[in-house]
Amino acid sequence: MSRIVAYTYEAAAHCPACARRRFASLATGRADEGLDGHGIPVDAEDREGNRLHAVFRWDDLPDTHCDTCRAPL
């Protein structure tokens, strides 16, 4: 299975835990098929109206640390 190591939104990279906290309210009451492996809605958008982009371990990371919690990605 492909592992998501980060998400890009709000013009920065964020760890899966921070992304889950940021978008958890959008997942309430949704069927599992509308959520990714981290419980984030697959159609979630940031404040600018851009869809979240999952970053996988083989992708080039735009940043080396989470923009929210500063944990290494």
mmCIF file with all atom_site columns, C-alpha atoms in Angstrom:
data_model
loop_
_atom_site.group_PDB
_atom_site.id
_atom_site.type_symbol
_atom_site.label_atom_id
_atom_site.label_alt_id
_atom_site.label_comp_id
_atom_site.label_asym_id
_atom_site.label_entity_id
_atom_site.label_seq_id
_atom_site.pdbx_PDB_ins_code
_atom_site.Cartn_x
_atom_site.Cartn_y
_atom_site.Cartn_z
_atom_site.occupancy
_atom_site.B_iso_or_equiv
_atom_site.pdbx_formal_charge
_atom_site.auth_seq_id
_atom_site.auth_comp_id
_atom_site.auth_asym_id
_atom_site.auth_atom_id
_atom_site.pdbx_PDB_model_num
ATOM 1  C CA . MET A 1 1  ? 0.000   0.000  0.000  1.00 0.00 ? 1  MET A CA 1
ATOM 2  C CA . SER A 1 2  ? 1.239   3.497  -0.797 1.00 0.00 ? 2  SER A CA 1
ATOM 3  C CA . ARG A 1 3  ? 2.057   5.534  2.274  1.00 0.00 ? 3  ARG A CA 1
ATOM 4  C CA . ILE A 1 4  ? 1.152   9.215  2.452  1.00 0.00 ? 4  ILE A CA 1
ATOM 5  C CA . VAL A 1 5  ? 3.958   11.100 4.209  1.00 0.00 ? 5  VAL A CA 1
ATOM 6  C CA . ALA A 1 6  ? 2.531   14.620 3.937  1.00 0.00 ? 6  ALA A CA 1
ATOM 7  C CA . TYR A 1 7  ? -0.219  16.755 2.477  1.00 0.00 ? 7  TYR A CA 1
ATOM 8  C CA . THR A 1 8  ? 0.153   20.074 0.732  1.00 0.00 ? 8  THR A CA 1
ATOM 9  C CA . TYR A 1 9  ? -2.394  22.804 1.405  1.00 0.00 ? 9  TYR A CA 1
ATOM 10 C CA . GLU A 1 10 ? -2.299  26.505 2.262  1.00 0.00 ? 10 GLU A CA 1
ATOM 11 C CA . ALA A 1 11 ? 0.879   26.707 0.111  1.00 0.00 ? 11 ALA A CA 1
ATOM 12 C CA . ALA A 1 12 ? 2.877   24.468 2.490  1.00 0.00 ? 12 ALA A CA 1
ATOM 13 C CA . ALA A 1 13 ? 3.486   20.828 3.435  1.00 0.00 ? 13 ALA A CA 1
ATOM 14 C CA . HIS A 1 14 ? 1.895   19.362 6.557  1.00 0.00 ? 14 HIS A CA 1
ATOM 15 C CA . CYS A 1 15 ? 2.248   15.995 8.315  1.00 0.00 ? 15 CYS A CA 1
ATOM 16 C CA . PRO A 1 16 ? -0.733  13.597 8.177  1.00 0.00 ? 16 PRO A CA 1
ATOM 17 C CA . ALA A 1 17 ? -1.549  14.168 11.871 1.00 0.00 ? 17 ALA A CA 1
ATOM 18 C CA . CYS A 1 18 ? -1.825  17.948 11.452 1.00 0.00 ? 18 CYS A CA 1
ATOM 19 C CA . ALA A 1 19 ? -3.823  17.556 8.242  1.00 0.00 ? 19 ALA A CA 1
ATOM 20 C CA . ARG A 1 20 ? -6.213  15.183 10.027 1.00 0.00 ? 20 ARG A CA 1
ATOM 21 C CA . ARG A 1 21 ? -6.719  17.698 12.842 1.00 0.00 ? 21 ARG A CA 1
ATOM 22 C CA . ARG A 1 22 ? -7.265  20.533 10.338 1.00 0.00 ? 22 ARG A CA 1
ATOM 23 C CA . PHE A 1 23 ? -9.835  18.659 8.226  1.00 0.00 ? 23 PHE A CA 1
ATOM 24 C CA . ALA A 1 24 ? -11.422 16.286 10.796 1.00 0.00 ? 24 ALA A CA 1
ATOM 25 C CA . SER A 1 25 ? -14.629 18.309 11.009 1.00 0.00 ? 25 SER A CA 1
ATOM 26 C CA . LEU A 1 26 ? -15.246 17.699 7.286  1.00 0.00 ? 26 LEU A CA 1
ATOM 27 C CA . ALA A 1 27 ? -15.173 13.927 7.861  1.00 0.00 ? 27 ALA A CA 1
ATOM 28 C CA . THR A 1 28 ? -18.031 13.886 10.396 1.00 0.00 ? 28 THR A CA 1
ATOM 29 C CA . GLY A 1 29 ? -20.902 11.751 9.171  1.00 0.00 ? 29 GLY A CA 1
ATOM 30 C CA . ARG A 1 30 ? -19.195 10.721 5.934  1.00 0.00 ? 30 ARG A CA 1
ATOM 31 C CA . ALA A 1 31 ? -19.013 7.186  4.634  1.00 0.00 ? 31 ALA A CA 1
ATOM 32 C CA . ASP A 1 32 ? -15.592 5.529  4.745  1.00 0.00 ? 32 ASP A CA 1
ATOM 33 C CA . GLU A 1 33 ? -15.348 5.494  0.944  1.00 0.00 ? 33 GLU A CA 1
ATOM 34 C CA . GLY A 1 34 ? -15.204 9.309  0.976  1.00 0.00 ? 34 GLY A CA 1
ATOM 35 C CA . LEU A 1 35 ? -12.156 9.314  3.274  1.00 0.00 ? 35 LEU A CA 1
ATOM 36 C CA . ASP A 1 36 ? -8.516  8.457  2.640  1.00 0.00 ? 36 ASP A CA 1
ATOM 37 C CA . GLY A 1 37 ? -6.390  6.207  4.861  1.00 0.00 ? 37 GLY A CA 1
ATOM 38 C CA . HIS A 1 38 ? -5.846  9.032  7.358  1.00 0.00 ? 38 HIS A CA 1
ATOM 39 C CA . GLY A 1 39 ? -9.563  9.852  7.675  1.00 0.00 ? 39 GLY A CA 1
ATOM 40 C CA . ILE A 1 40 ? -9.317  12.991 5.548  1.00 0.00 ? 40 ILE A CA 1
ATOM 41 C CA . PRO A 1 41 ? -12.067 13.621 2.978  1.00 0.00 ? 41 PRO A CA 1
ATOM 42 C CA . VAL A 1 42 ? -10.729 12.945 -0.515 1.00 0.00 ? 42 VAL A CA 1
ATOM 43 C CA . ASP A 1 43 ? -12.402 16.113 -1.802 1.00 0.00 ? 43 ASP A CA 1
ATOM 44 C CA . ALA A 1 44 ? -11.219 18.446 0.999  1.00 0.00 ? 44 ALA A CA 1
ATOM 45 C CA . GLU A 1 45 ? -10.200 21.969 0.021  1.00 0.00 ? 45 GLU A CA 1
ATOM 46 C CA . ASP A 1 46 ? -8.035  24.535 1.788  1.00 0.00 ? 46 ASP A CA 1
ATOM 47 C CA . ARG A 1 47 ? -9.112  28.122 2.516  1.00 0.00 ? 47 ARG A CA 1
ATOM 48 C CA . GLU A 1 48 ? -8.039  29.169 -0.975 1.00 0.00 ? 48 GLU A CA 1
ATOM 49 C CA . GLY A 1 49 ? -10.320 26.597 -2.616 1.00 0.00 ? 49 GLY A CA 1
ATOM 50 C CA . ASN A 1 50 ? -7.469  24.292 -3.646 1.00 0.00 ? 50 ASN A CA 1
ATOM 51 C CA . ARG A 1 51 ? -7.815  20.538 -3.189 1.00 0.00 ? 51 ARG A CA 1
ATOM 52 C CA . LEU A 1 52 ? -5.445  18.838 -0.764 1.00 0.00 ? 52 LEU A CA 1
ATOM 53 C CA . HIS A 1 53 ? -2.589  17.030 -2.434 1.00 0.00 ? 53 HIS A CA 1
ATOM 54 C CA . ALA A 1 54 ? -1.240  13.845 -0.880 1.00 0.00 ? 54 ALA A CA 1
ATOM 55 C CA . VAL A 1 55 ? 2.543   13.463 -0.985 1.00 0.00 ? 55 VAL A CA 1
ATOM 56 C CA . PHE A 1 56 ? 3.868   9.898  -1.095 1.00 0.00 ? 56 PHE A CA 1
ATOM 57 C CA . ARG A 1 57 ? 7.280   8.636  0.021  1.00 0.00 ? 57 ARG A CA 1
ATOM 58 C CA . TRP A 1 58 ? 8.609   8.561  -3.561 1.00 0.00 ? 58 TRP A CA 1
ATOM 59 C CA . ASP A 1 59 ? 7.506   12.157 -4.331 1.00 0.00 ? 59 ASP A CA 1
ATOM 60 C CA . ASP A 1 60 ? 9.765   15.159 -3.938 1.00 0.00 ? 60 ASP A CA 1
ATOM 61 C CA . LEU A 1 61 ? 8.774   16.938 -0.751 1.00 0.00 ? 61 LEU A CA 1
ATOM 62 C CA . PRO A 1 62 ? 8.352   20.695 -1.070 1.00 0.00 ? 62 PRO A CA 1
ATOM 63 C CA . ASP A 1 63 ? 9.497   21.119 2.555  1.00 0.00 ? 63 ASP A CA 1
ATOM 64 C CA . THR A 1 64 ? 11.446  19.017 5.044  1.00 0.00 ? 64 THR A CA 1
ATOM 65 C CA . HIS A 1 65 ? 9.253   19.853 8.058  1.00 0.00 ? 65 HIS A CA 1
ATOM 66 C CA . CYS A 1 66 ? 5.533   20.194 8.756  1.00 0.00 ? 66 CYS A CA 1
ATOM 67 C CA . ASP A 1 67 ? 4.485   23.838 8.495  1.00 0.00 ? 67 ASP A CA 1
ATOM 68 C CA . THR A 1 68 ? 2.110   23.395 11.452 1.00 0.00 ? 68 THR A CA 1
ATOM 69 C CA . CYS A 1 69 ? 4.020   21.397 14.099 1.00 0.00 ? 69 CYS A CA 1
ATOM 70 C CA . ARG A 1 70 ? 7.554   21.560 12.582 1.00 0.00 ? 70 ARG A CA 1
ATOM 71 C CA . ALA A 1 71 ? 7.975   17.748 12.800 1.00 0.00 ? 71 ALA A CA 1
ATOM 72 C CA . PRO A 1 72 ? 10.272  16.253 10.135 1.00 0.00 ? 72 PRO A CA 1
ATOM 73 C CA . LEU A 1 73 ? 8.411   14.880 7.119  1.00 0.00 ? 73 LEU A CA 1
#
